[in-house]
Amino acid sequence: MKEIIKVKNLSFNYEDEYILKNINITINKGDFIAFIGPNGSGKSTFLKLLIGDLKTNSGEVKLLDKNIKTFKEWDKVGYISQKVRDFNSSFPATVKEIVGAALYQEMGWFKILTKRLEQRIDKVLKLVDMSDYKYRKIGELSGGQQQRVFIARTLITNPEIIFLDEPLVGVDLKSQDEFYNLLTKLNRDLGITIVMISHDIYMISDQANKIFCFGNKSIFVHQAKEFDYVNYLNQIKGDNKSLIPKHEHQRRDNRCC
Amino acid sequence: MLLDIFTYSFMQRAFIVGNVIAVICPLIGVFLVLKRLSLIGNTLSHVALTGVAIGMIFGIYPIYTALAVSVLAAVGIEKLRKNYKDYAELSLSIILATGLGLATILISLSNNNSGIFSYLFGSISMVTRQDVLTVIPLAVVIIGVILYFYYGFFFLAFNESDAKLAGIPVKILNLLFMILVSITVSLSMRIIGGLLVSSLITLPVAGSLQMAKSFKQTIIYSIIFSVLAVNTGLFISFYYDLASGGTIIVASVIYLIAAIIYKKINSFLYKRSELKVAVKD
């Protein structure tokens, strides 16, 4: 099995407070990984360490067999941040222009779109079922549709892995379902490795094959099939199951739940 | 006869320079406005005044010194923008204050008030052959660079942090863009005047945003607005003997208001037709 990510002895701290300590993790090609855990448990931090947005204090991160410090093949990596929809909603750009911009490195001398590149835009828009919106302005679309456009923008460079940091905040439930189905399609049909932070335990444990549970400065790995999400949710106070308030993370037999 | 205006060689030069500027100002302006840095034009034009004053004191062609000083300031803004990441406008205020302070001192030293006046408010009668020969090649460079890096600049304007992941050389393009802005501002001072340059950078874009349906259209419409405004302004300036900067900007404002009214009427009609369809159903 091809290793997409290998993390060795990684530790990370903000001043004297350790967020993550001595982490050893491997992510294989074709995995669909879900990061879950309470706020402040280090999910986003770990994701940023994996894409080199933050620097490790000690240890090593290897992405596609290359040390993250010298990693250059960004076209093989997609990243959809929490802030991706945090743009100026009256920005006068069409779906085509936004998706096309990601082809920057493949454009010729002049950084403009050619017919050949435009065909690739059509192909990814079809994949995310947004072909009819090619000439629509991005700000006119719903949250779920915008998210699909950003997935298309990520897909257009044929990435091997896509990272998603809570991509569904503020998206309605029906669109969330469709979005999960799309991710599953990308994962199963195209073999794209997916790493996703989510608070939606029900959905994510259904789609993912592995669950990374964050707590106590560590990461505990579960096979999704064995993950007892009812038990996990029972530890969570309050009724709102999609948002996890801070809770004590108990550790039993190297399992967090 | 209306076309008398073109028999004057100074007016021919004014129209050439004016129309070239009418293209480059909004071209740069679209990216500036969408990056929410539209006040940069204002800052750089005040700084460029310092350059003009230096040129006049030392007897150097003032556009060259304005270019040099404003490019330096542009690099400074880009550097400060990194230091004050969350307060982008603070870096502009700092540079504006420095530029205007120095300009005031130098202007009072130079004793050439009428010369400075023409750079403050624009003057069509003062456009020289040297101006024409400076503006045209630099404008070609500006248009060329924007076309060359078109989608790079686009991505930067849309979302700088995502642009980095798409392999766009963010730092280099940001710096390059700032230099383009400072060149544009310096070139425009002759016709529009330093105090009003930023208006020609922003007003046509504001009008275009009312109706454009894509980024490309935003650029095209804003250039159309600006070319219309510059030519209207130059005609009025010539026949009524008014400062060209003022007439051009007032014309831009009128076109902007027209665009806003057009949009209001359009959306009103659209709503009514939708209502009719709904009633029929």
XYZ file of C-alpha atoms in Angstrom:
538
model
C 0.000 0.000 0.000
C 1.452 3.318 -1.039
C 2.065 5.697 1.828
C 0.770 9.199 1.101
C 1.633 10.699 4.465
C 4.105 9.528 7.069
C 4.480 11.396 10.342
C 7.327 10.446 12.670
C 7.754 11.572 16.292
C 5.998 14.855 15.630
C 5.512 17.329 18.470
C 4.079 20.791 18.320
C 3.724 23.450 20.970
C 2.631 27.065 21.219
C 5.145 28.514 23.745
C 5.172 26.058 26.717
C 1.887 24.364 25.942
C 2.080 21.179 23.921
C -0.777 20.748 21.447
C 0.479 17.449 20.020
C 3.146 15.223 21.459
C 5.142 12.436 19.844
C 2.738 11.603 17.025
C 3.397 8.667 14.665
C 0.841 8.246 11.921
C 0.662 6.782 8.422
C -1.986 7.575 5.826
C -2.212 5.247 2.829
C -3.376 5.873 -0.703
C -7.159 5.615 -0.970
C -7.812 6.251 2.707
C -10.755 8.392 3.753
C -9.705 9.739 7.115
C -11.900 11.691 9.504
C -10.380 13.857 12.218
C -12.655 14.184 15.222
C -12.145 15.599 18.684
C -13.114 18.512 20.871
C -12.223 22.119 20.046
C -8.591 22.846 20.795
C -7.544 19.194 20.549
C -5.208 19.967 17.666
C -7.160 18.843 14.576
C -6.636 22.002 12.545
C -3.094 22.363 13.856
C -2.254 18.835 12.713
C -3.776 19.481 9.290
C -1.711 22.653 8.930
C 1.415 20.728 9.938
C 0.651 18.136 7.265
C 0.529 20.758 4.518
C 3.470 22.732 5.884
C 1.393 25.761 6.795
C 2.800 25.400 10.313
C 6.319 24.204 11.117
C 6.905 21.252 13.443
C 8.879 21.807 16.645
C 10.322 18.317 16.359
C 9.741 15.263 14.246
C 9.164 14.821 10.543
C 6.277 15.035 8.103
C 6.548 13.311 4.738
C 3.962 14.117 2.100
C 4.040 11.976 -1.079
C 7.454 10.660 -0.022
C 8.967 14.134 0.251
C 9.835 16.023 3.393
C 7.252 18.764 3.810
C 10.009 21.370 4.224
C 11.136 20.866 0.650
C 7.777 19.833 -0.836
C 7.027 21.446 -4.188
C 4.314 19.406 -5.923
C 1.377 21.463 -4.719
C -0.709 20.551 -7.745
C -1.003 17.024 -6.299
C -2.441 18.382 -3.060
C -5.844 19.957 -2.605
C -6.731 21.964 0.472
C -10.117 23.373 1.338
C -9.824 25.510 4.429
C -12.447 26.626 6.893
C -12.085 30.047 5.360
C -12.557 29.033 1.739
C -16.002 30.598 1.535
C -14.786 33.612 3.418
C -14.372 35.666 0.244
C -16.019 38.872 -0.837
C -19.402 37.566 -1.991
C -19.826 40.332 -4.549
C -16.526 39.459 -6.228
C -17.360 39.633 -9.944
C -15.974 36.272 -11.016
C -17.680 33.359 -12.728
C -17.378 29.728 -11.718
C -15.316 29.178 -14.870
C -12.822 31.898 -13.933
C -12.432 30.674 -10.366
C -11.920 27.043 -11.296
C -9.690 27.999 -14.225
C -7.372 30.104 -12.084
C -6.145 26.937 -10.378
C -4.610 25.880 -13.711
C -2.110 28.733 -13.397
C 0.922 26.460 -13.431
C -0.253 24.737 -16.591
C -1.009 27.896 -18.531
C 1.424 28.814 -21.248
C 3.467 31.975 -21.587
C 0.465 34.131 -21.061
C -1.522 33.179 -17.992
C -4.851 32.924 -19.737
C -7.231 30.044 -20.484
C -6.934 28.133 -23.742
C -9.523 25.831 -25.340
C -7.652 22.779 -24.063
C -7.695 24.060 -20.477
C -11.333 25.015 -20.793
C -12.212 21.413 -21.611
C -10.659 20.414 -18.302
C -12.856 22.960 -16.531
C -15.924 21.416 -18.185
C -14.821 17.964 -17.076
C -14.444 18.819 -13.376
C -17.633 20.861 -13.321
C -19.446 17.817 -14.662
C -17.847 15.670 -11.979
C -19.187 17.902 -9.202
C -22.482 18.345 -11.060
C -22.111 22.093 -11.563
C -21.933 22.272 -15.384
C -25.015 24.489 -15.586
C -23.384 27.107 -13.403
C -20.229 27.665 -15.454
C -21.036 31.279 -16.293
C -22.736 32.185 -13.034
C -21.106 34.561 -10.568
C -19.744 32.780 -7.515
C -21.565 35.068 -5.090
C -24.956 34.127 -6.568
C -24.561 30.460 -5.613
C -25.686 28.793 -2.394
C -23.175 27.675 0.231
C -23.354 24.058 -0.905
C -22.886 25.015 -4.562
C -19.913 27.228 -3.725
C -18.353 24.329 -1.861
C -18.727 22.174 -4.987
C -17.021 24.850 -7.043
C -14.090 24.857 -4.646
C -13.924 21.063 -4.815
C -13.841 21.405 -8.621
C -11.047 23.956 -8.334
C -9.104 21.496 -6.204
C -9.812 18.556 -8.533
C -8.725 20.292 -11.708
C -5.028 19.683 -11.064
C -5.695 15.931 -10.514
C -4.629 15.817 -6.869
C -3.685 12.602 -5.079
C -4.919 13.876 -1.753
C -7.478 16.442 -0.617
C -7.512 17.988 2.853
C -10.742 19.517 4.091
C -11.012 21.578 7.273
C -14.655 21.607 8.398
C -15.886 22.456 4.919
C -19.575 22.263 5.711
C -20.046 24.980 8.294
C -23.077 27.010 7.238
C -24.194 24.593 4.514
C -27.742 23.188 4.681
C -28.335 19.513 5.505
C -29.411 18.374 2.055
C -26.321 19.893 0.474
C -24.204 18.298 3.200
C -25.539 14.864 2.215
C -24.789 15.538 -1.435
C -21.346 16.774 -0.515
C -20.511 13.603 1.420
C -21.723 11.499 -1.504
C -19.462 13.479 -3.809
C -16.456 12.934 -1.531
C -17.194 9.205 -1.381
C -17.382 9.126 -5.188
C -14.022 10.878 -5.485
C -12.508 8.529 -2.943
C -13.884 5.246 -4.373
C -13.950 5.964 -8.106
C -10.906 8.167 -8.535
C -8.877 6.759 -5.645
C -8.236 10.203 -4.182
C -7.103 10.105 -0.569
C -9.289 12.293 1.623
C -8.465 13.781 5.001
C -11.285 15.698 6.589
C -11.943 17.468 9.856
C -15.570 17.255 10.822
C -17.822 17.724 13.785
C -20.534 15.678 12.161
C -19.755 12.322 13.773
C -22.756 10.421 12.331
C -22.030 11.282 8.733
C -18.298 11.111 8.809
C -18.089 7.728 10.550
C -20.344 6.422 7.811
C -18.143 7.631 4.962
C -14.624 7.354 6.316
C -12.622 4.163 6.595
C -10.490 5.404 9.481
C -11.239 7.760 12.332
C -8.446 9.769 13.935
C -9.583 10.717 17.401
C -7.794 13.745 18.870
C -7.375 14.183 22.624
C -4.750 14.356 25.385
C -2.189 15.728 22.901
C -2.377 12.388 21.060
C -4.140 10.864 18.100
C -5.907 7.499 18.397
C -6.666 5.597 15.225
C -9.837 3.545 14.795
C -11.119 1.523 11.894
C -14.415 3.204 11.072
C -16.236 -0.119 11.191
C -15.215 -0.622 14.802
C -15.774 2.962 15.863
C -18.478 3.152 18.497
C -19.886 6.578 17.760
C -22.916 6.139 20.039
C -20.610 5.649 22.960
C -18.520 8.585 21.818
C -21.552 10.816 21.558
C -22.806 9.699 24.946
C -19.837 11.414 26.458
C -20.870 14.639 24.933
C -23.045 16.927 26.932
C -25.988 18.777 25.447
C -28.257 17.946 22.543
C -26.418 19.526 19.651
C -24.665 16.496 18.180
C -22.929 18.315 15.396
C -20.976 20.567 17.738
C -18.849 18.971 20.374
C -18.380 20.942 23.561
C -15.225 20.390 25.552
C -15.297 17.044 27.271
C -12.972 14.770 29.173
C -11.177 12.421 26.894
C -10.930 9.022 28.542
C -8.380 6.583 27.375
C -9.107 2.876 27.554
C -6.880 0.312 25.908
C -5.423 2.904 23.595
C -8.914 3.859 22.438
C -10.396 7.171 23.228
C -14.021 6.180 23.318
C -16.906 73.357 -35.742
C -16.591 70.725 -33.036
C -13.541 69.080 -34.521
C -11.505 72.297 -34.323
C -10.275 70.834 -31.117
C -8.086 68.324 -32.987
C -6.274 70.972 -35.013
C -4.364 72.055 -31.915
C -1.293 69.884 -31.503
C -1.408 70.185 -27.702
C -4.948 68.823 -27.800
C -3.863 65.922 -30.008
C -1.227 65.097 -27.424
C -3.739 65.472 -24.607
C -6.135 63.068 -26.322
C -3.402 60.500 -26.972
C -2.100 60.584 -23.386
C -5.636 60.837 -21.986
C -6.885 57.763 -23.806
C -3.853 55.694 -22.945
C -4.348 56.591 -19.286
C -8.060 55.885 -19.617
C -7.121 52.291 -20.409
C -4.438 51.637 -17.810
C -6.050 53.318 -14.790
C -9.146 51.103 -14.588
C -7.168 48.036 -15.708
C -5.022 48.412 -12.591
C -8.039 49.684 -10.670
C -10.099 46.490 -11.036
C -7.436 44.473 -9.217
C -6.871 47.205 -6.617
C -10.559 47.619 -5.811
C -11.096 43.871 -5.547
C -8.068 43.520 -3.284
C -9.741 46.233 -1.190
C -6.722 48.440 -1.573
C -8.321 51.175 -3.645
C -6.830 53.860 -1.434
C -3.379 52.886 -2.610
C -3.818 55.067 -5.676
C -4.501 57.985 -3.400
C -1.439 57.309 -1.275
C 0.911 56.813 -4.181
C -0.256 59.931 -5.974
C 0.519 62.059 -2.935
C 3.901 60.429 -2.692
C 4.446 61.030 -6.406
C 3.962 64.745 -5.735
C 7.118 64.582 -3.647
C 8.828 63.206 -6.726
C 7.455 65.992 -8.917
C 8.749 68.599 -6.465
C 12.179 66.955 -6.386
C 12.264 66.962 -10.186
C 11.376 70.656 -10.334
C 13.993 71.640 -7.778
C 16.765 69.735 -9.545
C 15.555 70.431 -13.080
C 14.866 66.792 -13.909
C 11.795 65.731 -15.963
C 9.257 65.490 -13.063
C 7.514 62.315 -14.309
C 10.809 60.420 -13.967
C 11.363 61.556 -10.386
C 7.687 60.912 -9.584
C 8.118 57.389 -10.987
C 11.218 56.729 -8.919
C 9.735 58.021 -5.667
C 6.388 56.263 -6.068
C 7.971 52.918 -6.966
C 10.058 53.212 -3.791
C 6.910 54.012 -1.820
C 5.081 51.059 -3.403
C 7.808 48.711 -2.220
C 7.535 50.323 1.221
C 3.767 49.804 1.325
C 4.159 46.146 0.401
C 6.694 45.716 3.200
C 4.529 47.528 5.772
C 1.483 45.571 4.622
C 3.231 42.431 5.840
C 4.063 44.005 9.200
C 0.500 45.214 9.729
C -1.279 42.249 8.192
C -4.666 42.948 9.716
C -4.501 46.706 9.216
C -3.678 47.056 5.544
C -4.937 50.643 5.476
C -2.554 51.625 8.264
C 0.430 51.036 5.992
C -1.206 53.376 3.468
C -1.730 56.122 6.036
C 1.893 55.919 7.125
C 3.226 56.262 3.583
C 0.669 58.953 2.695
C 1.675 61.047 5.693
C 5.351 60.725 4.862
C 4.800 61.560 1.207
C 2.562 64.540 1.754
C 4.763 65.936 4.511
C 7.843 65.822 2.305
C 5.923 67.152 -0.714
C 4.708 70.195 1.246
C 8.227 71.048 2.388
C 9.716 70.581 -1.080
C 6.956 72.562 -2.807
C 7.552 75.493 -0.480
C 11.261 75.245 -1.331
C 10.766 75.099 -5.099
C 8.911 78.408 -5.637
C 7.311 77.053 -8.798
C 3.694 77.089 -7.737
C 2.099 77.124 -11.194
C 4.125 74.076 -12.272
C 3.133 72.155 -9.158
C -0.468 73.269 -9.656
C -0.619 71.564 -13.041
C 0.533 68.302 -11.466
C -2.030 68.624 -8.679
C -5.084 69.168 -10.851
C -3.996 68.131 -14.336
C -3.527 70.381 -17.308
C -4.150 69.587 -20.953
C -2.153 72.475 -22.343
C 1.033 71.310 -20.648
C 1.203 67.823 -22.219
C 4.522 67.679 -24.005
C 5.961 65.427 -26.696
C 8.163 63.922 -24.009
C 5.025 63.024 -22.026
C 3.596 61.194 -25.034
C 6.847 59.324 -25.590
C 7.016 58.327 -21.921
C 3.386 57.329 -21.466
C 2.963 55.088 -24.514
C 5.823 52.603 -23.945
C 5.161 52.363 -20.200
C 1.467 51.755 -20.834
C 2.376 48.954 -23.231
C 4.525 47.442 -20.480
C 1.663 47.686 -17.955
C -0.901 46.108 -20.251
C 1.616 43.419 -21.248
C 2.468 42.492 -17.667
C -1.214 42.321 -16.643
C -2.018 40.083 -19.622
C 1.034 37.946 -19.009
C 0.113 37.223 -15.381
C -3.653 37.638 -15.824
C -4.895 34.623 -13.864
C -2.150 35.040 -11.283
C -3.320 38.571 -10.469
C -6.910 37.349 -10.586
C -6.270 34.592 -8.048
C -4.366 36.992 -5.793
C -7.303 39.380 -5.808
C -9.770 36.588 -5.086
C -7.968 34.839 -2.279
C -4.320 35.373 -1.485
C -3.833 32.377 0.820
C -5.401 29.916 -1.630
C -3.332 31.409 -4.452
C -0.185 30.293 -2.690
C -1.347 26.669 -2.691
C -2.145 26.885 -6.398
C 1.545 27.573 -7.009
C 1.200 31.270 -7.733
C 4.293 33.305 -6.796
C 2.365 35.504 -4.371
C 5.189 37.687 -3.081
C 6.682 38.470 -6.474
C 3.316 39.203 -8.080
C 2.236 41.452 -5.207
C 5.411 43.475 -5.490
C 5.215 43.608 -9.276
C 1.626 44.778 -9.055
C 2.513 47.574 -6.633
C 5.172 48.762 -9.074
C 2.561 48.773 -11.874
C 0.269 50.878 -9.690
C 2.982 53.413 -9.003
C 3.873 53.700 -12.692
C 0.189 54.191 -13.554
C -0.214 56.894 -10.952
C 2.882 58.802 -12.024
C 1.885 58.705 -15.694
C -1.627 59.914 -14.967
C -0.609 63.020 -13.042
C -0.151 65.145 -16.150
C -3.738 64.845 -17.321
C -5.720 64.000 -14.198
C -3.527 65.559 -11.564
C -2.125 63.946 -8.447
C -5.117 64.723 -6.283
C -7.590 63.057 -8.639
C -5.705 60.077 -10.070
C -7.164 57.662 -7.564
C -10.649 58.602 -8.727
C -9.951 57.444 -12.272
C -8.575 54.233 -10.787
C -11.709 53.539 -8.748
C -14.790 55.282 -10.239
C -14.955 53.411 -13.567
C -14.535 50.138 -11.660
C -17.386 51.078 -9.347
C -19.592 51.687 -12.385
C -18.522 48.464 -14.057
C -19.217 46.380 -10.919
C -22.853 47.434 -11.217
C -23.362 45.487 -14.392
C -20.501 43.073 -15.089
C -21.255 39.356 -15.046
C -17.681 38.119 -14.964
C -14.201 39.298 -14.106
C -13.318 39.828 -17.748
C -16.460 41.920 -18.254
C -15.574 43.962 -15.176
C -12.299 44.928 -16.821
C -13.848 45.648 -20.227
C -16.734 47.732 -18.880
C -14.517 49.726 -16.566
C -12.220 50.608 -19.476
C -15.261 51.682 -21.529
C -16.501 53.859 -18.670
C -13.112 55.418 -18.220
C -12.501 56.109 -21.927
C -15.927 57.770 -22.139
C -15.223 59.884 -19.053
C -11.761 60.975 -20.168
C -12.931 62.060 -23.624
C -16.006 63.834 -22.299
C -13.827 65.538 -19.710
C -11.210 66.625 -22.235
C -13.842 68.186 -24.542
C -15.423 70.109 -21.695
C -12.050 71.135 -20.343
C -11.057 72.542 -23.751
C -14.286 74.433 -24.560
C -14.885 75.863 -21.097
C -11.227 76.310 -20.160
C -11.486 74.193 -17.003
C -8.876 72.007 -15.285
C -8.972 68.647 -17.091
C -8.671 66.577 -13.912
C -11.863 68.037 -12.535
C -13.922 67.673 -15.705
C -12.793 64.069 -16.208
C -13.646 63.079 -12.657
C -17.028 64.816 -12.685
C -17.781 63.026 -15.967
C -16.797 59.719 -14.273
C -19.142 60.435 -11.403
C -21.998 61.144 -13.816
C -21.363 57.879 -15.690
C -21.223 56.043 -12.365
C -24.589 57.476 -11.311
C -25.996 56.506 -14.711
C -24.744 52.935 -14.170
C -26.350 52.764 -10.732
C -29.679 54.065 -12.078
C -29.489 51.618 -15.004
C -29.024 48.732 -12.581
C -31.894 49.889 -10.362
C -34.280 50.155 -13.329
C -33.121 46.810 -14.662
C -33.644 44.937 -11.409
C -37.017 46.652 -10.975
C -38.145 45.505 -14.431
C -36.783 42.021 -13.798
C -38.717 41.746 -10.536
C -41.902 42.944 -12.251
C -41.581 40.415 -15.044
C -40.960 37.654 -12.484
C -44.025 38.796 -10.595
C -46.101 38.627 -13.772
C -44.923 35.082 -14.458
C -45.735 34.137 -10.865
C -49.240 35.609 -11.153
C -49.858 33.737 -14.422
C -48.749 30.462 -12.843
